[in-house]
Amino acid sequence: MAEVNIALIGYKFMGKAHSNAFRQVRRFFPGKLVPRLKVICGRDRAGLKAAAQQFGWEEIETDWEKVVRRKDIDIVDVSTPGHLHHSMVLAAARAKKHIICEKPLGNTLKEAREMLAAVKRAGVLHMLMFNYRRIPAIAYARKLMRSGKLGKIYHWHGAYLQDWIMDPEFPLVWRLDKKFAGTGALGDIGAHAIDFAQYLNGNITEVIGHSTTFIKRRPVATRQGRLKAKGGPEKGKVTVDDDTNFLARFRNGSVGVFESSRFCGGRRNYNTFQVYGSKGSLAFNLERLNELEIYNSEEPAGEQGFKTVSVTEAVHPYVGNWWPPGHIIGYEHTFVHAVKDFLDCLDKGRMPRPNFEDGIQNQAVLDAVERSAASRRWTEVTV
Ligand code: SOE
């Protein structure tokens, strides 16, 4: 067994999910490289201290540039808002650290290209945290599609719908500000929908999209609450999309319809896809992530129809390390699986997937959708 020292930059939602993954991984997936939760990094000392206590980080640090230069750090995990990914990844690559980065890779395609060039120059491992690829049902879907069970693919429908900002009083947080997030629903949740599609159905070659911001001004939020102006909270401009939808063509000749919205009431984290082929179809819903719906057109007449498979048997990846069939897993397990694969790749000297090459492919689609929404024309995806 050997320890690898982790530096995690970011301690809120993704910091919490990644901390849990580093803490749990070797309890359920024994392996040679054991992550040591060395230092957690962020801006707010009080918040960092609480996170360090909650997840067992040895140290806290508010200067991320100092952290990435430390000789005792092996892996840098960038789990910050998107505007910081570029500078942090370039600095960590310069310091020859292996890197895990939250999605999307950058806030622009230009940033993403520079990030890929930096890690290639440094010769370090790099993985993008498209954690949903590590759901056993997604591995099963990929196996069915690659085996030809669905036949020739005609349609891909992907929708990632949430509803957490439908209240007009919800404040202007960083995800609603282009300076920090790059884009809104498109880059945050649309990136996941695109990754599902390209992981399972191959690359997207052409898109045409449109974006909408339903609520254009929101109360300005400070880290402690709202700036009070006379007559109520000051309001600021929302500079990203609340909803982006697009049509797509895939390299394999199939066609795609995509939705990414934060204004679909009742859809808390509804990341879904349906894929339709000449011999069968699949349907998946993240809110029921242990299940995969399968339709096989070659079943005898009178017996056809979608059936729901419980993907909890040990024959599927990961799931046997947790519980017996039917005991289901959840959102946080996908991060544990991703960290397990990263550590095993590091041990074997192999490049993990999805890495920054996949990240560029994803960012190129995001970029093409943005350009097509502006031009109102079909736009080629160029990496
Ligand atoms: C917010 O939309 C969010 O936290 C995304 O940023 C994550 O990537 C997704 O896993 C859950 O929803």
Short mmCIF file of C-alpha atoms and ligand atoms in Angstrom, two decimals:
data_model
loop_
_atom_site.label_atom_id
_atom_site.label_comp_id
_atom_site.label_asym_id
_atom_site.label_seq_id
_atom_site.Cartn_x
_atom_site.Cartn_y
_atom_site.Cartn_z
CA MET A 1 0.00 0.00 0.00
CA ALA A 2 1.25 3.53 -0.64
CA GLU A 3 -0.25 6.86 0.30
CA VAL A 4 -0.92 9.64 -2.18
CA ASN A 5 -1.39 13.14 -0.77
CA ILE A 6 -4.47 15.00 -1.99
CA ALA A 7 -5.00 18.75 -2.15
CA LEU A 8 -8.65 19.64 -2.69
CA ILE A 9 -9.49 23.18 -3.80
CA GLY A 10 -13.14 23.88 -3.06
CA TYR A 11 -15.09 22.87 0.02
CA LYS A 12 -18.76 23.44 -0.77
CA PHE A 13 -21.07 21.08 -2.73
CA MET A 14 -18.45 19.45 -4.96
CA GLY A 15 -15.83 19.70 -2.22
CA LYS A 16 -18.15 17.72 0.00
CA ALA A 17 -18.82 15.04 -2.67
CA HIS A 18 -15.09 14.70 -3.49
CA SER A 19 -14.04 14.64 0.19
CA ASN A 20 -16.49 11.82 0.84
CA ALA A 21 -15.13 9.92 -2.18
CA PHE A 22 -11.49 10.18 -1.02
CA ARG A 23 -12.56 9.16 2.50
CA GLN A 24 -14.65 6.14 1.39
CA VAL A 25 -12.85 4.79 -1.66
CA ARG A 26 -10.41 2.36 -0.05
CA ARG A 27 -12.99 1.19 2.51
CA PHE A 28 -15.04 -0.32 -0.30
CA PHE A 29 -12.54 -0.68 -3.16
CA PRO A 30 -9.23 -1.99 -1.71
CA GLY A 31 -6.25 -0.91 -3.77
CA LYS A 32 -2.55 -0.09 -3.66
CA LEU A 33 -2.73 3.72 -3.63
CA VAL A 34 -4.51 5.10 -0.59
CA PRO A 35 -5.57 8.79 -0.68
CA ARG A 36 -4.45 10.89 2.29
CA LEU A 37 -6.69 13.92 2.84
CA LYS A 38 -3.76 16.30 3.27
CA VAL A 39 -5.08 19.85 2.67
CA ILE A 40 -8.38 21.44 1.78
CA CYS A 41 -8.24 24.90 0.23
CA GLY A 42 -10.71 27.75 -0.14
CA ARG A 43 -11.28 31.43 0.60
CA ASP A 44 -13.21 31.30 3.86
CA ARG A 45 -11.17 30.09 6.83
CA ALA A 46 -14.22 29.34 9.04
CA GLY A 47 -15.91 27.32 6.28
CA LEU A 48 -12.69 25.46 5.57
CA LYS A 49 -12.20 24.59 9.25
CA ALA A 50 -15.71 23.14 9.44
CA ALA A 51 -15.20 21.12 6.23
CA ALA A 52 -11.81 19.84 7.44
CA GLN A 53 -13.38 18.66 10.70
CA GLN A 54 -16.38 17.10 8.93
CA PHE A 55 -14.34 15.09 6.42
CA GLY A 56 -11.00 14.67 8.20
CA TRP A 57 -8.66 16.92 6.19
CA GLU A 58 -5.31 17.32 7.99
CA GLU A 59 -4.73 20.99 7.07
CA ILE A 60 -6.57 24.01 5.68
CA GLU A 61 -5.10 26.67 3.37
CA THR A 62 -6.53 29.85 1.83
CA ASP A 63 -3.67 30.35 -0.70
CA TRP A 64 -4.29 27.87 -3.53
CA GLU A 65 -1.08 28.85 -5.36
CA LYS A 66 0.94 27.82 -2.31
CA VAL A 67 -0.95 24.49 -2.17
CA VAL A 68 -0.32 23.47 -5.78
CA ARG A 69 3.41 24.19 -5.38
CA ARG A 70 3.84 22.01 -2.26
CA LYS A 71 6.35 19.21 -2.81
CA ASP A 72 4.32 16.82 -0.61
CA ILE A 73 1.19 17.03 -2.78
CA ASP A 74 0.67 14.32 -5.44
CA ILE A 75 -2.86 15.07 -6.71
CA VAL A 76 -4.65 18.41 -7.05
CA ASP A 77 -8.44 18.26 -7.20
CA VAL A 78 -10.01 21.44 -8.66
CA SER A 79 -13.60 21.64 -7.39
CA THR A 80 -14.17 25.38 -7.62
CA PRO A 81 -16.47 27.58 -9.66
CA GLY A 82 -15.56 27.39 -13.36
CA HIS A 83 -13.69 30.71 -13.70
CA LEU A 84 -10.84 29.33 -11.55
CA HIS A 85 -10.34 25.99 -13.35
CA HIS A 86 -8.00 27.42 -16.01
CA SER A 87 -5.47 29.17 -13.73
CA MET A 88 -5.49 26.35 -11.17
CA VAL A 89 -4.99 23.58 -13.71
CA LEU A 90 -2.16 25.48 -15.45
CA ALA A 91 -0.42 26.04 -12.10
CA ALA A 92 -0.91 22.43 -10.97
CA ALA A 93 0.38 21.13 -14.32
CA ARG A 94 3.45 23.40 -14.07
CA ALA A 95 4.05 21.84 -10.64
CA LYS A 96 3.72 18.35 -12.21
CA LYS A 97 0.69 17.37 -10.13
CA HIS A 98 -1.85 14.82 -11.31
CA ILE A 99 -5.20 16.58 -11.69
CA ILE A 100 -8.88 15.92 -11.17
CA CYS A 101 -11.09 18.78 -12.39
CA GLU A 102 -14.82 19.35 -12.04
CA LYS A 103 -16.89 19.85 -15.17
CA PRO A 104 -17.01 21.63 -17.48
CA LEU A 105 -13.26 21.78 -18.11
CA GLY A 106 -13.08 25.54 -18.71
CA ASN A 107 -15.46 28.46 -19.14
CA THR A 108 -14.47 28.71 -22.80
CA LEU A 109 -13.07 26.42 -25.51
CA LYS A 110 -9.90 28.56 -25.58
CA GLU A 111 -9.34 27.96 -21.85
CA ALA A 112 -10.01 24.24 -22.27
CA ARG A 113 -7.49 23.96 -25.12
CA GLU A 114 -4.83 25.68 -22.98
CA MET A 115 -5.60 23.34 -20.07
CA LEU A 116 -5.21 20.24 -22.23
CA ALA A 117 -1.94 21.55 -23.68
CA ALA A 118 -0.63 22.24 -20.17
CA VAL A 119 -1.30 18.74 -18.80
CA LYS A 120 0.11 17.14 -21.95
CA ARG A 121 3.28 19.24 -21.62
CA ALA A 122 3.56 18.25 -17.97
CA GLY A 123 3.00 14.55 -18.66
CA VAL A 124 0.58 14.22 -15.74
CA LEU A 125 -2.65 12.23 -15.40
CA HIS A 126 -5.84 14.23 -15.76
CA MET A 127 -9.49 13.33 -15.25
CA LEU A 128 -12.69 15.32 -15.63
CA MET A 129 -15.37 14.63 -13.02
CA PHE A 130 -18.21 13.58 -15.31
CA ASN A 131 -19.16 11.33 -12.42
CA TYR A 132 -22.40 10.06 -13.97
CA ARG A 133 -20.39 7.82 -16.33
CA ARG A 134 -19.62 5.75 -13.19
CA ILE A 135 -23.23 4.68 -12.62
CA PRO A 136 -23.52 0.88 -13.09
CA ALA A 137 -26.64 1.36 -15.27
CA ILE A 138 -24.62 3.61 -17.60
CA ALA A 139 -21.91 0.95 -17.93
CA TYR A 140 -24.68 -1.53 -18.78
CA ALA A 141 -26.20 0.87 -21.35
CA ARG A 142 -22.78 1.28 -22.96
CA LYS A 143 -22.28 -2.50 -23.06
CA LEU A 144 -25.68 -3.00 -24.74
CA MET A 145 -25.04 -0.26 -27.31
CA ARG A 146 -21.51 -1.43 -28.13
CA SER A 147 -22.69 -5.05 -28.48
CA GLY A 148 -25.06 -3.93 -31.24
CA LYS A 149 -28.15 -4.95 -29.22
CA LEU A 150 -29.88 -1.70 -30.19
CA GLY A 151 -28.92 -2.01 -33.84
CA LYS A 152 -28.46 1.18 -35.90
CA ILE A 153 -29.04 4.23 -33.70
CA TYR A 154 -31.64 6.71 -34.99
CA HIS A 155 -32.45 9.05 -32.08
CA TRP A 156 -30.85 10.41 -28.91
CA HIS A 157 -33.03 12.48 -26.53
CA GLY A 158 -31.15 14.04 -23.61
CA ALA A 159 -32.68 16.29 -20.95
CA TYR A 160 -31.12 17.53 -17.74
CA LEU A 161 -33.80 19.45 -15.86
CA GLN A 162 -33.68 21.10 -12.43
CA ASP A 163 -35.83 23.69 -10.66
CA TRP A 164 -33.70 25.25 -7.92
CA ILE A 165 -33.80 28.87 -9.19
CA MET A 166 -37.46 29.23 -10.15
CA ASP A 167 -38.11 31.56 -7.18
CA PRO A 168 -37.54 35.16 -8.42
CA GLU A 169 -36.19 35.94 -4.94
CA PHE A 170 -33.41 33.34 -5.30
CA PRO A 171 -30.25 35.48 -5.16
CA LEU A 172 -27.71 36.17 -7.88
CA VAL A 173 -25.25 33.38 -6.98
CA TRP A 174 -22.04 32.67 -8.92
CA ARG A 175 -23.75 30.09 -11.19
CA LEU A 176 -25.93 32.93 -12.54
CA ASP A 177 -23.01 35.21 -13.39
CA LYS A 178 -21.14 34.69 -16.70
CA LYS A 179 -17.91 36.05 -15.15
CA PHE A 180 -17.81 33.01 -12.83
CA ALA A 181 -19.85 30.28 -14.53
CA GLY A 182 -19.22 30.93 -18.22
CA THR A 183 -22.74 29.80 -19.08
CA GLY A 184 -25.80 28.84 -17.01
CA ALA A 185 -27.83 25.67 -17.53
CA LEU A 186 -25.87 24.85 -20.71
CA GLY A 187 -22.40 24.47 -19.18
CA ASP A 188 -23.53 23.29 -15.75
CA ILE A 189 -26.07 20.57 -16.54
CA GLY A 190 -26.09 20.58 -20.35
CA ALA A 191 -22.43 19.49 -20.15
CA HIS A 192 -23.53 16.32 -18.34
CA ALA A 193 -26.24 15.62 -20.93
CA ILE A 194 -23.67 16.05 -23.71
CA ASP A 195 -21.18 13.78 -21.95
CA PHE A 196 -23.78 11.01 -21.60
CA ALA A 197 -24.57 11.30 -25.30
CA GLN A 198 -20.97 11.32 -26.53
CA TYR A 199 -19.89 8.56 -24.13
CA LEU A 200 -22.67 6.25 -25.30
CA ASN A 201 -23.52 7.35 -28.84
CA GLY A 202 -20.30 8.89 -30.15
CA ASN A 203 -19.38 12.45 -31.03
CA ILE A 204 -21.76 15.23 -31.98
CA THR A 205 -20.76 16.94 -35.23
CA GLU A 206 -23.32 19.73 -35.74
CA VAL A 207 -25.80 21.67 -33.57
CA ILE A 208 -28.35 24.42 -33.57
CA GLY A 209 -29.51 25.84 -30.24
CA HIS A 210 -31.35 28.61 -28.46
CA SER A 211 -31.05 30.02 -24.96
CA THR A 212 -33.47 31.85 -22.67
CA THR A 213 -33.14 33.75 -19.40
CA PHE A 214 -36.58 33.75 -17.79
CA ILE A 215 -35.72 35.92 -14.77
CA LYS A 216 -33.38 38.69 -15.85
CA ARG A 217 -32.68 40.46 -12.53
CA ARG A 218 -32.25 38.93 -9.09
CA PRO A 219 -31.43 40.11 -5.54
CA VAL A 220 -27.67 40.59 -5.19
CA ALA A 221 -26.23 38.06 -2.80
CA THR A 222 -23.21 38.47 -0.58
CA ARG A 223 -21.59 35.47 1.10
CA GLN A 224 -23.59 36.25 4.26
CA GLY A 225 -26.93 37.18 2.69
CA ARG A 226 -28.20 40.04 0.53
CA LEU A 227 -26.99 43.58 0.11
CA LYS A 228 -29.80 45.68 1.50
CA ALA A 229 -30.53 48.76 -0.58
CA LYS A 230 -33.19 51.30 0.43
CA GLY A 231 -36.60 49.70 -0.33
CA GLY A 232 -35.35 46.13 -0.39
CA PRO A 233 -32.39 44.13 -1.70
CA GLU A 234 -30.37 45.58 -4.54
CA LYS A 235 -30.96 43.70 -7.84
CA GLY A 236 -28.36 42.57 -10.34
CA LYS A 237 -28.46 41.30 -13.94
CA VAL A 238 -28.50 37.57 -14.63
CA THR A 239 -25.90 37.13 -17.39
CA VAL A 240 -26.36 33.43 -18.22
CA ASP A 241 -29.02 31.14 -19.67
CA ASP A 242 -31.75 29.65 -17.48
CA ASP A 243 -32.55 27.25 -20.29
CA THR A 244 -30.69 26.08 -23.41
CA ASN A 245 -32.09 23.55 -25.88
CA PHE A 246 -30.48 22.32 -29.06
CA LEU A 247 -30.78 19.89 -31.97
CA ALA A 248 -27.77 17.80 -32.92
CA ARG A 249 -26.36 15.45 -35.53
CA PHE A 250 -23.98 12.65 -34.48
CA ARG A 251 -21.03 11.22 -36.41
CA ASN A 252 -22.86 7.86 -36.55
CA GLY A 253 -25.73 9.44 -38.51
CA SER A 254 -28.22 9.59 -35.63
CA VAL A 255 -30.02 12.76 -34.59
CA GLY A 256 -30.29 14.36 -31.15
CA VAL A 257 -32.64 16.58 -29.16
CA PHE A 258 -31.23 18.17 -25.99
CA GLU A 259 -32.73 20.24 -23.16
CA SER A 260 -30.98 21.79 -20.18
CA SER A 261 -33.12 23.89 -17.87
CA ARG A 262 -33.34 25.03 -14.27
CA PHE A 263 -36.99 26.01 -14.65
CA CYS A 264 -38.77 22.66 -14.76
CA GLY A 265 -40.79 22.54 -11.54
CA GLY A 266 -40.61 19.20 -9.76
CA ARG A 267 -37.50 18.09 -11.62
CA ARG A 268 -34.92 18.29 -8.83
CA ASN A 269 -32.02 16.53 -10.60
CA TYR A 270 -33.69 14.92 -13.60
CA ASN A 271 -30.86 13.92 -15.89
CA THR A 272 -32.41 11.60 -18.44
CA PHE A 273 -31.84 10.14 -21.85
CA GLN A 274 -33.66 7.87 -24.23
CA VAL A 275 -31.90 6.25 -27.19
CA TYR A 276 -33.76 4.57 -30.04
CA GLY A 277 -32.20 2.07 -32.46
CA SER A 278 -33.35 -0.30 -35.19
CA LYS A 279 -33.42 -3.28 -32.81
CA GLY A 280 -34.08 -1.73 -29.43
CA SER A 281 -34.26 1.31 -27.16
CA LEU A 282 -33.02 2.39 -23.75
CA ALA A 283 -34.26 4.94 -21.22
CA PHE A 284 -32.44 6.23 -18.11
CA ASN A 285 -33.40 8.67 -15.33
CA LEU A 286 -30.76 9.82 -12.83
CA GLU A 287 -33.43 10.17 -10.15
CA ARG A 288 -33.85 6.38 -10.48
CA LEU A 289 -30.19 5.68 -11.17
CA ASN A 290 -30.24 1.97 -10.21
CA GLU A 291 -32.61 1.20 -13.08
CA LEU A 292 -32.32 0.97 -16.86
CA GLU A 293 -35.39 0.64 -19.08
CA ILE A 294 -34.81 -1.64 -22.03
CA TYR A 295 -36.95 -2.30 -25.10
CA ASN A 296 -36.04 -5.18 -27.42
CA SER A 297 -37.92 -5.16 -30.72
CA GLU A 298 -36.87 -8.75 -31.37
CA GLU A 299 -38.92 -10.17 -28.48
CA PRO A 300 -41.92 -12.25 -29.60
CA ALA A 301 -45.01 -10.28 -30.68
CA GLY A 302 -47.32 -9.73 -27.72
CA GLU A 303 -44.38 -9.79 -25.29
CA GLN A 304 -42.71 -6.55 -26.38
CA GLY A 305 -42.46 -3.41 -24.29
CA PHE A 306 -40.00 -1.52 -22.09
CA LYS A 307 -38.81 -3.56 -19.12
CA THR A 308 -37.04 -2.07 -16.13
CA VAL A 309 -33.81 -3.81 -15.16
CA SER A 310 -32.53 -3.32 -11.60
CA VAL A 311 -28.81 -2.82 -12.27
CA THR A 312 -27.71 -3.95 -8.82
CA GLU A 313 -26.30 -7.41 -9.52
CA ALA A 314 -22.56 -7.96 -8.98
CA VAL A 315 -22.10 -8.73 -12.69
CA HIS A 316 -22.19 -4.95 -13.26
CA PRO A 317 -19.18 -2.72 -12.47
CA TYR A 318 -18.70 -1.30 -8.94
CA VAL A 319 -22.04 -2.29 -7.44
CA GLY A 320 -20.88 -5.63 -5.99
CA ASN A 321 -18.35 -3.80 -3.78
CA TRP A 322 -21.21 -2.08 -1.96
CA TRP A 323 -24.25 -4.23 -1.21
CA PRO A 324 -26.19 -7.34 -2.29
CA PRO A 325 -28.60 -7.11 -5.25
CA GLY A 326 -31.50 -4.71 -4.80
CA HIS A 327 -29.83 -2.70 -2.03
CA ILE A 328 -29.20 0.22 -4.41
CA ILE A 329 -26.58 2.97 -4.45
CA GLY A 330 -26.80 6.75 -4.84
CA TYR A 331 -25.35 10.02 -6.15
CA GLU A 332 -22.31 10.02 -3.86
CA HIS A 333 -21.22 6.54 -4.99
CA THR A 334 -20.52 7.85 -8.51
CA PHE A 335 -17.75 10.08 -7.11
CA VAL A 336 -16.26 7.15 -5.15
CA HIS A 337 -16.18 5.08 -8.37
CA ALA A 338 -14.50 7.93 -10.26
CA VAL A 339 -11.82 8.38 -7.58
CA LYS A 340 -11.25 4.60 -7.46
CA ASP A 341 -10.65 4.52 -11.21
CA PHE A 342 -8.33 7.53 -11.03
CA LEU A 343 -6.20 5.96 -8.27
CA ASP A 344 -6.07 2.60 -10.07
CA CYS A 345 -4.99 4.37 -13.29
CA LEU A 346 -2.30 6.23 -11.34
CA ASP A 347 -1.09 2.94 -9.89
CA LYS A 348 -0.90 1.33 -13.35
CA GLY A 349 0.40 4.42 -15.17
CA ARG A 350 -2.68 4.55 -17.38
CA MET A 351 -4.61 7.69 -18.46
CA PRO A 352 -8.08 7.79 -16.85
CA ARG A 353 -11.30 8.58 -18.75
CA PRO A 354 -12.95 10.96 -19.14
CA ASN A 355 -9.80 13.03 -19.32
CA PHE A 356 -9.17 16.50 -20.71
CA GLU A 357 -9.32 15.18 -24.30
CA ASP A 358 -12.95 14.20 -23.59
CA GLY A 359 -13.31 17.57 -21.89
CA ILE A 360 -12.30 19.38 -25.07
CA GLN A 361 -14.83 17.36 -27.07
CA ASN A 362 -17.50 18.37 -24.56
CA GLN A 363 -16.43 22.02 -24.48
CA ALA A 364 -16.47 22.13 -28.30
CA VAL A 365 -20.15 21.16 -28.28
CA LEU A 366 -20.93 23.79 -25.61
CA ASP A 367 -19.07 26.36 -27.71
CA ALA A 368 -20.89 25.37 -30.91
CA VAL A 369 -24.29 25.56 -29.17
CA GLU A 370 -23.48 29.06 -27.89
CA ARG A 371 -22.32 30.18 -31.37
CA SER A 372 -25.38 28.66 -33.03
CA ALA A 373 -27.74 30.39 -30.57
CA ALA A 374 -26.12 33.71 -31.51
CA SER A 375 -26.12 33.09 -35.27
CA ARG A 376 -29.42 31.16 -35.34
CA ARG A 377 -27.71 28.78 -37.80
CA TRP A 378 -26.59 25.16 -37.77
CA THR A 379 -23.00 25.20 -36.49
CA GLU A 380 -20.22 22.64 -36.83
CA VAL A 381 -18.55 21.30 -33.68
CA THR A 382 -14.86 22.15 -34.00
CA VAL A 383 -12.43 21.04 -31.31
C1 SOE B 1 -25.97 22.02 -10.09
O1 SOE B 1 -26.66 22.09 -11.23
C2 SOE B 1 -25.27 20.68 -9.95
O2 SOE B 1 -24.64 20.71 -8.72
C3 SOE B 1 -24.21 20.45 -11.02
O3 SOE B 1 -23.22 21.46 -10.97
C4 SOE B 1 -23.55 19.09 -10.78
O4 SOE B 1 -22.56 18.83 -11.76
C5 SOE B 1 -24.62 18.01 -10.82
O5 SOE B 1 -24.04 16.74 -10.54
C6 SOE B 1 -25.72 18.30 -9.79
O6 SOE B 1 -26.26 19.64 -9.99
#
